[in-house]
Short mmCIF file of C-alpha atoms in Angstrom, two decimals:
data_model
loop_
_atom_site.label_atom_id
_atom_site.label_comp_id
_atom_site.label_asym_id
_atom_site.label_seq_id
_atom_site.Cartn_x
_atom_site.Cartn_y
_atom_site.Cartn_z
CA MET F 881 24.11 1.18 -6.59
CA GLU F 882 20.53 0.36 -7.45
CA PRO F 883 19.92 1.79 -10.92
CA ILE F 884 16.23 0.94 -10.52
CA GLU F 885 15.75 3.83 -8.12
CA GLN F 886 17.18 6.47 -10.46
CA LEU F 887 14.25 6.59 -12.84
CA GLU F 888 11.21 8.70 -12.10
CA PRO F 889 8.03 6.66 -11.87
CA ILE F 890 5.58 7.42 -14.65
CA LYS F 891 2.40 9.16 -13.39
CA PRO F 892 -0.63 6.88 -13.49
CA ILE F 893 -3.38 7.86 -15.93
CA THR F 894 -5.98 5.75 -14.18
CA MET F 895 -6.12 4.66 -10.56
CA TYR F 896 -6.34 1.07 -9.47
CA ASP F 897 -10.01 0.14 -9.03
CA ALA F 898 -10.20 -2.47 -6.26
CA LYS F 899 -13.69 -3.58 -7.24
CA LYS F 900 -13.11 -3.81 -10.99
CA TYR F 901 -9.82 -5.67 -10.60
CA ALA F 902 -10.81 -7.96 -7.69
CA THR F 903 -9.44 -11.50 -8.15
CA PRO F 904 -12.24 -13.98 -8.90
CA THR F 905 -12.28 -16.95 -6.51
CA GLY F 906 -14.36 -20.14 -6.27
CA ASN F 907 -14.87 -22.77 -8.95
CA GLN F 908 -16.87 -20.87 -11.59
CA LEU F 909 -15.08 -20.04 -14.82
CA SER F 910 -15.16 -16.64 -16.52
CA CYS F 911 -12.77 -17.84 -19.27
CA LYS F 912 -12.93 -20.78 -21.70
CA SER F 913 -10.79 -23.12 -19.56
CA TRP F 914 -8.94 -23.24 -16.27
CA ILE F 915 -5.63 -22.31 -17.88
CA GLN F 916 -6.89 -18.92 -19.13
CA GLU F 917 -8.76 -18.53 -15.83
CA ALA F 918 -5.55 -19.20 -13.88
CA ALA F 919 -3.69 -16.56 -15.90
CA LEU F 920 -6.49 -14.06 -15.26
CA ARG F 921 -6.61 -14.75 -11.50
CA MET F 922 -2.82 -14.66 -11.08
CA LEU F 923 -2.55 -11.40 -13.06
CA LEU F 924 -5.19 -9.77 -10.85
CA ASN F 925 -3.69 -11.37 -7.74
CA ASN F 926 -0.33 -9.75 -8.58
CA LEU F 927 -2.12 -6.37 -8.42
CA ASN F 928 -4.17 -7.10 -5.28
CA PRO F 929 -3.25 -4.30 -2.79
CA GLU F 930 -2.43 -7.02 -0.21
CA VAL F 931 0.20 -8.32 -2.63
CA ALA F 932 1.34 -5.40 -4.82
CA GLU F 933 3.58 -2.54 -3.65
CA ARG F 934 1.84 0.19 -5.70
CA PRO F 935 -1.28 -1.01 -7.54
CA ASP F 936 -1.98 2.56 -8.77
CA ASP F 937 1.21 2.35 -10.83
CA LEU F 938 0.65 -1.36 -11.64
CA ILE F 939 3.87 -1.99 -9.68
CA VAL F 940 3.98 -5.38 -7.99
CA TYR F 941 7.41 -5.43 -6.30
CA GLY F 942 11.12 -4.81 -6.71
CA GLY F 943 11.22 -1.06 -7.26
CA ARG F 944 9.28 -0.83 -10.53
CA GLY F 945 8.37 -4.36 -11.58
CA LYS F 946 4.98 -4.21 -13.31
CA ALA F 947 2.22 -6.69 -14.18
CA ALA F 948 0.94 -4.79 -17.26
CA ARG F 949 2.23 -1.81 -19.25
CA ASN F 950 -0.66 0.54 -18.45
CA PHE F 951 -4.34 0.35 -17.50
CA GLU F 952 -5.48 0.15 -21.11
CA ALA F 953 -3.16 -2.82 -21.67
CA LEU F 954 -4.40 -4.40 -18.43
CA ASP F 955 -8.04 -4.11 -19.56
CA ASN F 956 -7.14 -5.60 -22.94
CA ILE F 957 -5.26 -8.53 -21.38
CA ILE F 958 -8.32 -9.29 -19.23
CA LYS F 959 -10.59 -9.17 -22.32
CA ALA F 960 -8.16 -11.27 -24.36
CA LEU F 961 -7.96 -13.99 -21.68
CA LYS F 962 -11.76 -14.18 -21.68
CA VAL F 963 -12.08 -14.64 -25.46
CA LEU F 964 -9.00 -16.85 -25.85
CA GLU F 965 -9.86 -20.30 -27.26
CA ASN F 966 -8.32 -23.56 -26.01
CA ASP F 967 -6.22 -23.91 -29.17
CA GLU F 968 -4.91 -20.33 -29.26
CA SER F 969 -2.05 -18.46 -27.62
CA LEU F 970 -2.02 -14.84 -26.46
CA LEU F 971 1.20 -12.88 -27.07
CA ILE F 972 2.31 -10.29 -24.51
CA GLN F 973 5.03 -7.82 -25.53
CA SER F 974 6.35 -5.96 -22.46
CA GLY F 975 3.02 -5.93 -20.67
CA LYS F 976 0.78 -5.27 -23.69
CA PRO F 977 -1.32 -7.86 -25.56
CA VAL F 978 -0.29 -7.78 -29.22
CA GLY F 979 -1.74 -10.90 -30.82
CA ILE F 980 -3.90 -14.00 -30.51
CA LEU F 981 -2.61 -16.79 -32.73
CA LYS F 982 -3.74 -20.31 -33.50
CA THR F 983 -1.58 -22.94 -31.78
CA HIS F 984 -2.87 -26.20 -30.23
CA PRO F 985 -4.43 -27.41 -26.95
CA ASP F 986 -1.12 -28.53 -25.35
CA ALA F 987 0.67 -25.26 -26.19
CA PRO F 988 1.02 -22.47 -23.63
CA ARG F 989 -2.07 -20.23 -23.58
CA VAL F 990 0.10 -17.15 -22.98
CA LEU F 991 3.61 -16.35 -24.27
CA ILE F 992 5.32 -13.38 -22.63
CA SER F 993 8.42 -11.39 -23.48
CA ASN F 994 9.29 -8.50 -21.15
CA SER F 995 11.96 -5.78 -21.24
CA GLN F 996 14.09 -7.43 -23.94
CA LEU F 997 16.57 -5.08 -25.62
CA VAL F 998 19.25 -5.71 -28.18
CA PRO F 999 22.45 -6.01 -26.06
CA HIS F 1000 24.12 -2.79 -27.24
CA TRP F 1001 21.05 -0.79 -26.05
CA ALA F 1002 20.45 -2.87 -22.92
CA ASN F 1003 20.80 -0.13 -20.32
CA TRP F 1004 18.49 1.90 -18.05
CA GLU F 1005 18.94 5.06 -20.06
CA HIS F 1006 17.61 3.57 -23.29
CA PHE F 1007 14.97 1.55 -21.48
CA GLY F 1008 13.77 4.76 -19.80
CA GLU F 1009 13.36 6.48 -23.17
CA LEU F 1010 11.30 3.58 -24.52
CA GLU F 1011 9.23 3.41 -21.34
CA LYS F 1012 8.44 7.13 -21.60
CA LYS F 1013 7.22 6.57 -25.16
CA GLY F 1014 4.98 3.79 -23.83
CA LEU F 1015 6.85 1.10 -25.78
CA MET F 1016 8.18 -0.99 -22.91
CA MET F 1017 7.64 -2.15 -19.37
CA TYR F 1018 9.99 -3.46 -16.68
CA GLY F 1019 8.73 -6.94 -15.77
CA GLN F 1020 11.13 -7.71 -12.89
CA MET F 1021 10.90 -11.48 -12.42
CA THR F 1022 7.45 -12.65 -11.25
CA ALA F 1023 5.70 -9.25 -11.62
CA GLY F 1024 5.38 -9.32 -15.42
CA SER F 1025 4.98 -13.10 -15.49
CA TRP F 1026 2.06 -13.13 -13.01
CA ILE F 1027 3.29 -15.49 -10.32
CA TYR F 1028 4.34 -13.24 -7.40
CA ILE F 1029 2.88 -14.44 -4.09
CA GLY F 1030 3.97 -11.74 -1.62
CA SER F 1031 6.68 -11.77 1.04
CA GLN F 1032 6.51 -15.53 1.68
CA GLY F 1033 8.95 -15.97 -1.20
CA ILE F 1034 11.55 -13.70 0.42
CA VAL F 1035 11.17 -15.37 3.83
CA GLN F 1036 11.53 -18.80 2.25
CA GLY F 1037 14.60 -17.87 0.21
CA THR F 1038 16.27 -16.42 3.32
CA TYR F 1039 15.21 -19.46 5.38
CA GLU F 1040 16.73 -21.77 2.74
CA THR F 1041 19.99 -19.78 2.71
CA TYR F 1042 20.33 -19.97 6.54
CA ALA F 1043 19.38 -23.68 6.45
CA ALA F 1044 22.12 -24.37 3.86
CA LEU F 1045 24.56 -22.36 6.01
CA ALA F 1046 23.59 -24.38 9.10
CA ASP F 1047 24.12 -27.56 7.09
CA LYS F 1048 27.59 -26.48 6.08
CA HIS F 1049 28.80 -25.07 9.41
CA PHE F 1050 26.64 -26.22 12.32
CA ALA F 1051 25.68 -29.86 11.62
CA GLN F 1052 25.07 -31.70 14.91
CA PRO F 1053 24.61 -35.41 15.67
CA ILE F 1054 20.89 -36.17 15.82
CA THR F 1055 19.33 -35.88 19.26
CA ARG F 1056 15.65 -35.89 18.38
CA ASN F 1057 13.44 -36.95 15.51
CA PRO F 1058 11.77 -34.16 13.58
CA GLN F 1059 8.01 -34.59 13.78
CA PRO F 1060 6.49 -34.43 10.29
CA VAL F 1061 3.27 -32.51 9.75
CA THR F 1062 0.81 -35.02 8.37
CA THR F 1063 -2.87 -35.65 8.45
CA SER F 1064 -2.42 -39.24 7.28
CA SER F 1065 -3.27 -42.05 9.66
CA GLU F 1066 -0.48 -44.12 8.17
CA PRO F 1067 2.94 -43.77 9.76
CA ALA F 1068 5.42 -41.93 7.58
CA THR F 1069 7.97 -44.35 6.18
CA ARG F 1070 11.62 -43.56 6.68
CA ASN F 1071 14.01 -45.36 4.38
CA SER F 1072 17.12 -43.45 5.34
CA GLN F 1073 17.67 -41.77 8.67
CA PRO F 1074 20.03 -38.79 8.38
CA ALA F 1075 22.96 -39.09 10.77
CA THR F 1076 23.09 -35.39 11.53
CA ILE F 1077 20.63 -32.60 11.97
CA SER F 1078 21.55 -29.06 11.18
CA SER F 1079 19.94 -25.99 12.59
CA LEU F 1080 20.98 -22.66 14.06
CA LYS F 1081 20.08 -23.82 17.60
CA GLY F 1082 22.36 -22.16 20.13
CA THR F 1083 23.89 -19.77 17.61
CA LEU F 1084 24.00 -15.97 17.70
CA ASN F 1085 23.16 -14.44 14.32
CA VAL F 1086 23.87 -10.73 14.02
CA THR F 1087 22.57 -8.63 11.16
CA ALA F 1088 21.26 -5.17 10.32
CA GLY F 1089 18.24 -3.68 8.59
CA LEU F 1090 14.56 -4.50 8.97
CA GLY F 1091 13.25 -3.10 5.68
CA GLY F 1092 11.59 -4.95 2.77
CA MET F 1093 14.34 -7.55 2.32
CA GLY F 1094 15.94 -7.54 5.79
CA GLY F 1095 12.58 -7.88 7.54
CA ALA F 1096 12.56 -11.54 6.49
CA GLN F 1097 15.77 -12.28 8.40
CA PRO F 1098 14.55 -12.53 12.02
CA LEU F 1099 11.81 -14.96 11.00
CA ALA F 1100 14.14 -16.99 8.75
CA ILE F 1101 16.65 -17.24 11.64
CA THR F 1102 14.16 -18.24 14.34
CA MET F 1103 12.53 -20.71 11.93
CA ASN F 1104 15.98 -22.32 11.80
CA ASP F 1105 16.00 -22.32 15.67
CA GLY F 1106 18.68 -19.61 16.00
CA VAL F 1107 18.92 -16.34 17.95
CA ALA F 1108 18.75 -13.17 15.85
CA LEU F 1109 20.19 -9.83 17.01
CA ILE F 1110 19.38 -7.07 14.54
CA ALA F 1111 20.35 -3.40 14.44
CA GLU F 1112 17.78 -1.06 12.89
CA VAL F 1113 18.07 2.72 12.97
CA GLU F 1114 14.36 3.41 12.56
CA GLY F 1115 12.22 2.44 15.56
CA TRP F 1116 8.98 2.23 13.57
CA ARG F 1117 10.41 -0.55 11.42
CA ILE F 1118 11.12 -2.62 14.56
CA ASP F 1119 7.54 -2.02 15.78
CA LYS F 1120 6.11 -3.01 12.38
CA ARG F 1121 8.03 -6.29 12.32
CA ILE F 1122 6.86 -7.13 15.86
CA GLU F 1123 3.28 -6.40 14.80
CA THR F 1124 3.44 -8.87 11.89
CA LYS F 1125 5.12 -11.49 14.12
CA TYR F 1126 8.32 -11.48 12.06
CA LEU F 1127 10.27 -10.21 15.11
CA ASP F 1128 9.93 -11.04 18.84
CA GLU F 1129 11.46 -8.27 20.99
CA LYS F 1130 12.54 -4.61 20.84
CA PHE F 1131 15.40 -2.97 22.78
CA THR F 1132 16.79 0.56 22.75
CA ASP F 1133 19.78 -0.20 24.99
CA ILE F 1134 22.54 -2.03 23.08
CA ASP F 1135 24.07 -3.79 26.11
CA ALA F 1136 20.69 -4.99 27.35
CA ALA F 1137 19.93 -6.36 23.88
CA ILE F 1138 23.27 -8.19 23.75
CA ASP F 1139 22.71 -9.65 27.26
CA GLN F 1140 19.27 -10.91 26.28
CA ALA F 1141 20.59 -12.44 23.02
CA LEU F 1142 23.38 -14.24 24.93
CA LYS F 1143 20.82 -15.59 27.41
CA TYR F 1144 18.77 -17.05 24.54
CA LYS F 1145 21.89 -18.43 22.86
CA LYS F 1146 22.87 -20.23 26.08
CA SER F 1147 19.43 -21.75 26.59
CA GLY F 1148 19.05 -22.58 22.86
CA THR F 1149 15.86 -20.53 22.59
CA ALA F 1150 14.84 -19.38 19.10
CA LYS F 1151 14.14 -15.65 19.55
CA SER F 1152 14.73 -12.51 17.56
CA ILE F 1153 15.69 -9.14 19.02
CA GLY F 1154 15.57 -5.79 17.27
CA VAL F 1155 17.79 -3.09 18.75
CA GLN F 1156 17.25 0.50 17.75
CA CYS F 1157 20.74 1.67 16.85
CA ASN F 1158 23.19 2.02 13.98
CA ALA F 1159 24.76 -1.30 12.91
CA VAL F 1160 28.21 0.20 13.46
CA HIS F 1161 27.47 0.92 17.13
CA LEU F 1162 26.16 -2.61 17.71
CA LEU F 1163 29.25 -4.13 16.08
CA GLU F 1164 31.62 -1.82 18.01
CA ARG F 1165 30.01 -2.86 21.29
CA LEU F 1166 30.26 -6.57 20.37
CA VAL F 1167 33.98 -6.11 19.64
CA GLU F 1168 34.52 -4.22 22.93
CA ARG F 1169 32.82 -7.03 24.84
CA ASP F 1170 34.81 -9.63 22.87
CA ILE F 1171 31.72 -11.42 21.56
CA ILE F 1172 32.03 -13.23 18.23
CA PRO F 1173 28.69 -13.89 16.49
CA ASP F 1174 28.21 -17.26 14.77
CA THR F 1175 26.94 -15.55 11.65
CA LEU F 1176 27.08 -11.93 10.50
CA THR F 1177 25.17 -10.42 7.57
CA ASP F 1178 23.92 -7.03 6.42
CA GLN F 1179 20.53 -6.28 4.87
CA THR F 1180 20.49 -2.50 5.14
CA SER F 1181 20.10 -0.30 2.07
CA ALA F 1182 23.50 1.28 2.63
CA HIS F 1183 24.09 0.82 -1.12
CA ASP F 1184 21.76 3.79 -1.56
CA PRO F 1185 23.75 6.72 -0.14
CA LEU F 1186 20.79 9.09 0.19
CA ILE F 1187 17.76 7.01 1.16
CA GLY F 1188 19.29 3.87 2.65
CA TYR F 1189 22.55 4.83 4.38
CA TRP F 1190 22.59 6.30 7.91
CA PRO F 1191 26.12 7.46 8.84
CA HIS F 1192 26.96 6.36 12.41
CA GLU F 1193 28.64 9.66 13.35
CA VAL F 1194 25.41 11.62 12.84
CA SER F 1195 22.17 11.33 14.81
CA GLN F 1196 19.11 10.12 12.95
CA GLU F 1197 17.36 13.50 13.38
CA GLU F 1198 20.36 15.40 12.02
CA ALA F 1199 20.73 12.96 9.13
CA LYS F 1200 17.06 13.35 8.21
CA ILE F 1201 17.43 17.14 8.03
CA MET F 1202 20.63 16.83 5.98
CA ARG F 1203 18.95 14.40 3.53
CA GLU F 1204 16.22 16.91 2.80
CA ALA F 1205 18.07 20.22 3.04
CA ASP F 1206 21.29 19.24 1.26
CA PRO F 1207 21.03 15.92 -0.58
CA MET T 1209 36.61 -11.25 -0.40
CA PHE T 1210 33.55 -13.25 0.65
CA PRO T 1211 31.80 -15.23 -2.08
CA GLY T 1212 28.17 -14.23 -2.80
CA PHE T 1213 25.31 -16.14 -1.19
CA VAL T 1214 24.62 -18.13 -4.37
CA PRO T 1215 28.05 -19.76 -4.83
CA ALA T 1216 28.40 -20.26 -1.06
CA TYR T 1217 25.02 -21.73 -0.17
CA ILE T 1218 22.47 -21.82 -3.00
CA ARG T 1219 24.46 -23.36 -5.87
CA PRO T 1220 24.78 -26.84 -4.28
CA LEU T 1221 20.96 -26.83 -4.07
CA PHE T 1222 20.68 -25.70 -7.72
CA CYS T 1223 22.90 -28.66 -8.68
CA GLU T 1224 20.21 -31.00 -7.34
CA GLY T 1225 17.53 -29.15 -9.29
CA LYS T 1226 16.30 -27.50 -6.10
CA GLY T 1227 14.68 -24.12 -6.31
CA PRO T 1228 11.70 -21.98 -5.31
CA PHE T 1229 8.73 -24.14 -6.30
CA ARG T 1230 5.42 -22.44 -5.44
CA TRP T 1231 1.71 -22.90 -5.90
CA ALA T 1232 -1.56 -21.06 -5.25
CA ALA T 1233 -5.15 -22.16 -4.66
CA LEU T 1234 -7.34 -20.68 -7.40
CA SER T 1235 -10.41 -21.31 -5.20
CA GLY T 1236 -9.17 -18.64 -2.79
CA ASP T 1237 -9.80 -21.08 0.05
CA PRO T 1238 -6.92 -21.36 2.60
CA ASN T 1239 -8.02 -24.89 3.38
CA ASP T 1240 -6.93 -25.97 -0.13
CA ILE T 1241 -3.38 -24.95 0.80
CA ALA T 1242 -3.65 -26.87 4.08
CA VAL T 1243 -4.57 -29.95 2.01
CA THR T 1244 -1.54 -29.46 -0.29
CA ASP T 1245 0.76 -28.81 2.73
CA ALA T 1246 -0.27 -32.17 4.19
CA VAL T 1247 0.39 -33.93 0.87
CA ILE T 1248 3.88 -32.41 0.58
CA ALA T 1249 4.72 -33.20 4.23
CA GLU T 1250 3.68 -36.80 3.70
CA MET T 1251 5.57 -37.08 0.43
CA PHE T 1252 8.96 -36.01 1.84
CA PRO T 1253 9.12 -37.29 5.46
CA ASN T 1254 12.94 -37.32 5.62
CA ASN T 1255 13.45 -33.73 4.60
CA SER T 1256 13.65 -32.17 8.07
CA GLY T 1257 14.23 -28.63 6.77
CA LEU T 1258 11.10 -28.89 4.63
CA GLN T 1259 9.07 -30.36 7.50
CA ARG T 1260 10.10 -27.52 9.80
CA TRP T 1261 9.38 -24.92 7.11
CA LEU T 1262 5.86 -26.27 6.46
CA ARG T 1263 5.04 -26.43 10.17
CA LEU T 1264 6.30 -22.91 10.87
CA ALA T 1265 5.02 -21.31 7.67
CA LYS T 1266 1.53 -22.44 8.57
CA GLU T 1267 1.89 -20.85 11.99
CA LYS T 1268 3.80 -17.66 11.17
CA ILE T 1269 3.11 -16.59 7.59
CA ALA T 1270 -0.09 -14.76 6.76
CA PHE T 1271 -1.45 -15.27 3.24
CA GLN T 1272 -1.49 -12.25 0.92
CA GLY T 1273 -4.11 -12.43 -1.85
CA LEU T 1274 -4.76 -15.95 -3.12
CA PRO T 1275 -3.56 -18.50 -0.55
CA ALA T 1276 -0.18 -19.83 -1.67
CA ARG T 1277 2.76 -21.89 -0.51
CA ILE T 1278 6.40 -21.94 -1.47
CA CYS T 1279 9.01 -24.58 -0.74
CA TRP T 1280 12.24 -25.63 -2.37
CA LEU T 1281 11.91 -28.94 -4.21
CA GLY T 1282 14.47 -30.65 -6.43
CA GLN T 1283 14.74 -32.86 -9.50
CA GLY T 1284 12.13 -35.62 -9.37
CA GLU T 1285 10.34 -34.01 -6.42
CA ARG T 1286 8.61 -31.26 -8.39
CA GLU T 1287 6.98 -33.60 -10.91
CA LYS T 1288 5.85 -35.84 -8.05
CA ALA T 1289 4.26 -32.86 -6.26
CA GLY T 1290 2.64 -31.56 -9.47
CA PHE T 1291 1.11 -34.92 -10.27
CA ALA T 1292 -0.21 -35.26 -6.69
CA PHE T 1293 -1.82 -31.80 -6.90
CA ASN T 1294 -3.54 -32.77 -10.16
CA GLU T 1295 -4.93 -35.83 -8.37
CA LEU T 1296 -6.25 -33.61 -5.55
CA VAL T 1297 -8.14 -31.56 -8.15
CA ARG T 1298 -9.38 -34.63 -10.05
CA THR T 1299 -10.73 -36.29 -6.89
CA GLY T 1300 -12.29 -33.10 -5.55
CA LYS T 1301 -10.09 -32.90 -2.44
CA VAL T 1302 -9.47 -29.24 -3.26
CA LYS T 1303 -12.21 -26.86 -4.40
CA ALA T 1304 -10.64 -25.60 -7.63
CA PRO T 1305 -7.47 -26.13 -9.72
CA ILE T 1306 -4.01 -25.42 -8.32
CA VAL T 1307 -1.61 -23.18 -10.21
CA ILE T 1308 2.09 -24.09 -9.97
CA GLY T 1309 5.02 -21.81 -10.74
CA ARG T 1310 8.38 -20.62 -9.54
CA ASP T 1311 10.63 -17.58 -9.27
CA HIS T 1312 12.91 -16.80 -12.20
CA LEU T 1313 15.72 -17.11 -9.65
CA ASP T 1314 15.92 -20.86 -10.10
CA THR T 1315 18.40 -23.48 -11.14
CA GLY T 1316 18.01 -23.51 -14.93
CA SER T 1317 16.21 -20.32 -15.75
CA VAL T 1318 18.55 -17.39 -15.17
CA ALA T 1319 21.82 -15.91 -16.35
CA SER T 1320 22.84 -13.17 -13.91
CA PRO T 1321 26.61 -12.85 -13.44
CA ASN T 1322 26.36 -10.62 -10.32
CA ARG T 1323 24.05 -12.98 -8.47
CA GLU T 1324 22.63 -16.35 -9.59
CA THR T 1325 25.46 -17.28 -11.95
CA GLU T 1326 28.28 -15.50 -10.09
CA ALA T 1327 31.63 -17.35 -10.20
CA MET T 1328 30.53 -20.42 -12.17
CA LEU T 1329 33.14 -23.18 -12.13
CA ASP T 1330 33.81 -22.92 -15.88
CA GLY T 1331 33.46 -19.13 -16.16
CA SER T 1332 30.14 -19.34 -18.01
CA ASP T 1333 28.54 -16.66 -15.78
CA ALA T 1334 27.28 -14.45 -18.64
CA VAL T 1335 26.11 -17.19 -21.02
CA ALA T 1336 22.41 -16.51 -21.63
CA ASP T 1337 21.64 -19.50 -23.87
CA TRP T 1338 20.45 -21.42 -20.79
CA PRO T 1339 17.44 -19.29 -19.79
CA ILE T 1340 16.45 -19.04 -23.46
CA LEU T 1341 16.56 -22.83 -23.86
CA ASN T 1342 14.57 -23.04 -20.63
CA ALA T 1343 11.78 -20.88 -22.07
CA LEU T 1344 11.83 -22.83 -25.34
CA VAL T 1345 11.66 -26.25 -23.70
CA ASN T 1346 8.85 -25.18 -21.37
CA THR T 1347 6.92 -23.88 -24.37
CA ALA T 1348 7.49 -27.15 -26.24
CA GLY T 1349 6.56 -29.15 -23.13
CA GLY T 1350 3.24 -27.37 -22.73
CA ALA T 1351 3.55 -25.07 -19.72
CA SER T 1352 0.44 -22.89 -19.25
CA TRP T 1353 2.32 -19.64 -19.66
CA VAL T 1354 5.97 -19.00 -20.38
CA SER T 1355 7.90 -15.74 -20.07
CA LEU T 1356 11.33 -14.50 -21.07
CA HIS T 1357 12.55 -11.40 -19.23
CA HIS T 1358 15.57 -9.10 -19.10
CA GLY T 1359 17.04 -7.12 -16.20
CA GLY T 1360 15.16 -8.58 -13.24
CA GLY T 1361 16.76 -8.54 -9.77
CA VAL T 1362 19.93 -6.71 -10.79
CA GLY T 1363 18.83 -4.22 -13.46
CA MET T 1364 19.05 -3.64 -17.21
CA GLY T 1365 21.95 -5.23 -18.98
CA TYR T 1366 22.78 -7.62 -16.17
CA SER T 1367 20.38 -10.57 -16.44
CA ILE T 1368 18.26 -12.71 -18.77
CA HIS T 1369 15.74 -15.05 -17.17
CA ALA T 1370 12.68 -17.16 -17.89
CA GLY T 1371 9.45 -17.90 -16.05
CA MET T 1372 7.13 -20.87 -16.12
CA VAL T 1373 3.64 -21.48 -14.75
CA ILE T 1374 1.54 -24.63 -15.15
CA VAL T 1375 -2.00 -25.38 -14.07
CA ALA T 1376 -3.10 -28.63 -12.43
CA ASP T 1377 -6.77 -28.79 -13.48
CA GLY T 1378 -7.32 -32.46 -12.75
CA THR T 1379 -7.47 -33.63 -16.39
CA PRO T 1380 -5.28 -36.43 -17.83
CA GLU T 1381 -3.92 -33.94 -20.38
CA ALA T 1382 -2.74 -31.71 -17.53
CA ALA T 1383 -1.15 -34.73 -15.82
CA ALA T 1384 0.90 -35.44 -18.96
CA ARG T 1385 1.95 -31.79 -19.29
CA LEU T 1386 2.88 -31.62 -15.59
CA ARG T 1387 5.06 -34.74 -15.89
CA ARG T 1388 6.93 -33.21 -18.84
CA VAL T 1389 7.28 -29.62 -17.71
CA LEU T 1390 8.09 -30.26 -14.03
CA ARG T 1391 10.77 -32.72 -15.12
CA ASN T 1392 12.29 -30.60 -17.90
CA ASP T 1393 12.23 -27.26 -16.08
CA PRO T 1394 14.50 -28.13 -13.14
CA GLY T 1395 16.24 -30.62 -15.46
CA MET T 1396 17.57 -27.66 -17.44
CA GLY T 1397 19.24 -26.47 -14.24
CA VAL T 1398 20.81 -29.85 -13.57
CA ILE T 1399 22.08 -29.98 -17.18
CA ARG T 1400 23.38 -26.39 -16.98
CA HIS T 1401 25.32 -27.06 -13.77
CA ALA T 1402 26.56 -30.47 -14.93
CA ASP T 1403 27.84 -28.81 -18.11
CA ALA T 1404 29.69 -26.26 -15.96
CA GLY T 1405 31.46 -29.13 -14.18
CA TYR T 1406 29.69 -29.45 -10.82
CA ASP T 1407 29.94 -33.01 -9.44
CA ILE T 1408 26.64 -32.86 -7.56
CA ALA T 1409 24.88 -31.85 -10.78
CA ARG T 1410 26.61 -34.64 -12.73
CA ASP T 1411 25.45 -37.19 -10.14
CA THR T 1412 21.90 -35.78 -10.23
CA ALA T 1413 21.91 -35.87 -14.04
CA ARG T 1414 22.92 -39.53 -14.04
CA ALA T 1415 20.41 -40.46 -11.33
CA HIS T 1416 17.56 -38.81 -13.25
CA ARG T 1417 18.60 -39.84 -16.76
CA LEU T 1418 19.39 -36.31 -17.87
CA ASP T 1419 22.99 -37.02 -18.88
CA ILE T 1420 23.34 -36.69 -22.64
CA GLN T 1421 26.54 -38.77 -22.61
CA GLU T 1422 24.49 -41.80 -21.57
CA ARG T 1423 22.36 -41.35 -24.69
CA LEU T 1424 25.36 -40.97 -26.95
CA LYS T 1425 27.00 -44.24 -25.96
#
C-alpha cells in the first residue's frame, strides 16, 4: 500500500515558468553571500524540469514531495533569500517562509520544518485536510530540503546495495588490480591491499519492473559487473531504458532472453537484458528449465493493485480495459 | 521471512558512518564535477567499489540540472572530502562554490521503523530522538541549511528525518564549519548504532573518538 497515491493532487494556481525560475549559474552572486545563493540555486534546481517530476505542481519526486507550498510561497522564498543578511536566518514552515530572525554568521541561513504533526494526528487523512486549507506541504526527504539531484541518487543507492550483497555473498580472491581514476601524476599510494575483490561478475541477477525505481537496477547490476535479466510487462519502458543507456538489450521471447543471459553469465560479461513479459512467466520458465538465479529481487509496483499490478493470467490489453472499465 | 534491504546490506555501512554523501557545482559547469571526481578518486585509492562507481558514473550517468555527484562516504571520509572541496574553491580550481548535502536516508538522520531503522538490535526502531538530535547538532555546528521532516519515503506517521546541506565557499570560516558538521553529522549515526549495540559502530566510535565512555573515564 502506498498511501501517498490516495490523495488527489491539488490543482496548480500558477504554472511553472521556466524562464522566471531558471537556476542561476556562473560565479556572480544575486544574494548577499554564497550560502544564500546556494540555497536559491538548489531550490530552483529542485524544480528544474530536467530534475523535477511535475514542476507545475512544485512536485520534485516521490509521489507528491514538494519544494515549496505554492507559487506565492516560492516567490517569497526567492525574495527572502535575496534580502537575507549574513547574520540572519530564514524560517520555512512546511514550504512557506514565515520569518527572518537575527542569528549570527556561523548559524544556518535557513531553518526548515516540513510536514510535522503532533503524533496523534500524524496520518494522511489529517495531513490532507491541512494541505487543502493551504496550511501544510509534504516535503518528502530532499524535495522540501532542496538537495535532490535527480535519478543518480537512486542508481547509486541500488549500486551500493548490490555491492554490499556481492561483498557478503560473492567475494573472490583478487585477480586484478582495480585501476583508480586519477588525473594526478603521482602514483596512488596503497597502504593496505584488500585480499578479496567482490563483484557480481559471472552472476545471474533476475528482477522485475523497469519503472521509476526499478529502472535503476540494470545499470546498478552491470556497474557491479553482473548480468541482469529483467521482466517488464510494458514494452515502452524497456525501450525508454535502452534509450537512456540504463539497459542494454530487449527480448520478447522468454527462452531466447534466458539463453542470452546464460551466455553472458558464462563469459562473465556485464550486460542487462529486458524481456517483455510478466515476472511470473519468466520465473515459471526459469523453474521449468531448472535455472537458479544468483540473486532475485522485485521492483514492480505490484503493491498498487490498480496501477502497478499486472495479473499474469490476463493479457496486458485485457487488463488495461479492465482497469479503466471496472476498477 | 526475508529481512529488509537495510538490515541485510545497508546497516553495516551505516555503522561505519557511510551514507549517501552528495555535492553539486553551483557554477553549472560539468568540468567542476570532473575536478571533484578526480580529487575523490585520488583520496580513496583502496576503495575499489568507489573507484568503479566514479569511473562508470562519469561514463553512464547524464547530469540533470546542476552537475552533481553522489557517492557513499563514511566517518572521517566526509570531512576530508568537504575540506578538499573548500580548498578547490579557495584556489580557484573550480569556478564557483560547491554545495554539499545528503539524503535524509542516512546513518544518523532518520527514524523509520519499516525501512531505515527496521529490526534494530535493541528494538529502538521507532525512537525519533536521533533525527531530532541530528538536526539540532547540525544547527549548532553551523550547517548552511538544516531541515526536520516527517513522513518521507514511507508516508505520514511512519518516519521522522533530518536534512543537512553545507556550502564550501573557499573561506576559512567555511573550512571550520565543514570540519565540524561533516564530522558530527555521520558521527550521530555511528553513535546511534553503537548505542543500539552494533560492534562495527562501537569500533568506529572508538577509532574516531566518538565514544562517550572514553570521555567519562
